[in-house]
Amino acid sequence: IRHAQAGACRVRFTVDDDSRPPGLVLVIADDGVGLPAAVRPGVGLTSMRERAEELGGTFEAASQPGRGTRITATLPLSIRSET
């Protein structure tokens, strides 16, 4: 996203109560130049994937050249009930 030449970047956090365990979903999307198909993930994307997986989550990066990039990370949540 840092090199995206984007006009806009959206960041959204949601909680997915339907998954087990429930998950915190982080979506970052821009309208920039996108990632060329031939480009391998750099240190930043690789590091984000490793960190999500270390926490038991998932990481996806999807891009269309000229149409932007969308990064989605889902991390498991531990919900505590108040008693």
Coordinates of C-alpha atoms in Angstrom, one line a residue:
I1 CA 0.0 0.0 0.0
R2 CA 2.9 2.3 0.7
H3 CA 3.9 2.3 -3.0
A4 CA 0.4 2.2 -4.4
Q5 CA 0.1 5.8 -5.7
A6 CA -3.5 5.6 -4.4
G7 CA -6.0 8.4 -4.2
A8 CA -7.9 6.7 -1.4
C9 CA -7.2 3.9 1.1
R10 CA -10.0 2.3 3.3
V11 CA -9.4 0.5 6.6
R12 CA -12.2 -1.6 8.1
F13 CA -12.3 -3.7 11.2
T14 CA -15.2 -6.1 11.8
V15 CA -15.9 -9.1 14.0
D16 CA -17.0 -12.3 12.3
D17 CA -19.2 -14.0 14.9
D18 CA -20.1 -16.8 12.5
S19 CA -16.6 -18.3 12.4
R20 CA -15.3 -20.6 15.1
P21 CA -13.5 -19.2 16.9
P22 CA -14.9 -15.8 16.3
G23 CA -12.4 -13.6 14.3
L24 CA -11.4 -10.0 14.0
V25 CA -11.3 -9.2 10.3
L26 CA -9.0 -6.3 9.1
V27 CA -9.5 -5.2 5.5
I28 CA -7.2 -2.6 3.9
A29 CA -8.1 -1.6 0.3
D30 CA -6.8 1.1 -2.0
D31 CA -7.5 2.4 -5.5
G32 CA -3.8 2.5 -6.5
V33 CA -1.8 1.0 -9.3
G34 CA -2.1 -2.6 -7.9
L35 CA 0.6 -5.2 -7.8
P36 CA 2.0 -6.5 -11.1
A37 CA 1.3 -10.3 -11.4
A38 CA 5.0 -11.0 -11.9
V39 CA 6.0 -9.3 -8.6
R40 CA 6.8 -11.6 -5.7
P41 CA 5.7 -10.5 -2.2
G42 CA 8.2 -8.3 -0.5
V43 CA 9.3 -8.2 3.1
G44 CA 6.3 -6.3 4.2
L45 CA 3.6 -8.6 2.8
T46 CA 5.6 -11.7 3.9
S47 CA 6.0 -10.3 7.4
M48 CA 2.3 -9.6 7.6
R49 CA 1.4 -13.1 6.5
E50 CA 3.8 -14.6 9.0
R51 CA 2.5 -12.5 11.9
A52 CA -1.1 -13.4 11.1
E53 CA -0.3 -17.1 10.9
E54 CA 1.7 -17.0 14.2
L55 CA -1.5 -15.7 15.9
G56 CA -3.5 -18.6 14.3
G57 CA -5.1 -16.3 11.7
T58 CA -5.1 -16.0 7.9
F59 CA -3.8 -13.4 5.5
E60 CA -4.7 -12.7 1.8
A61 CA -3.5 -10.1 -0.6
A62 CA -5.4 -9.6 -3.8
S63 CA -4.6 -7.1 -6.5
Q64 CA -5.6 -6.1 -10.0
P65 CA -3.1 -4.0 -12.0
G66 CA -4.5 -0.5 -12.4
R67 CA -7.4 -1.2 -10.0
G68 CA -5.8 -1.4 -6.5
T69 CA -5.0 -3.8 -3.8
R70 CA -7.0 -5.4 -1.0
I71 CA -5.4 -7.0 2.0
T72 CA -7.5 -9.1 4.4
A73 CA -6.2 -10.5 7.7
T74 CA -8.4 -12.5 10.0
L75 CA -7.3 -13.1 13.6
P76 CA -9.0 -15.4 16.1
L77 CA -10.7 -13.7 19.0
S78 CA -11.0 -14.9 22.5
I79 CA -14.3 -13.6 23.9
R80 CA -14.6 -13.4 27.6
S81 CA -18.1 -13.4 29.2
E82 CA -18.7 -11.0 32.0
T83 CA -19.9 -12.7 35.2

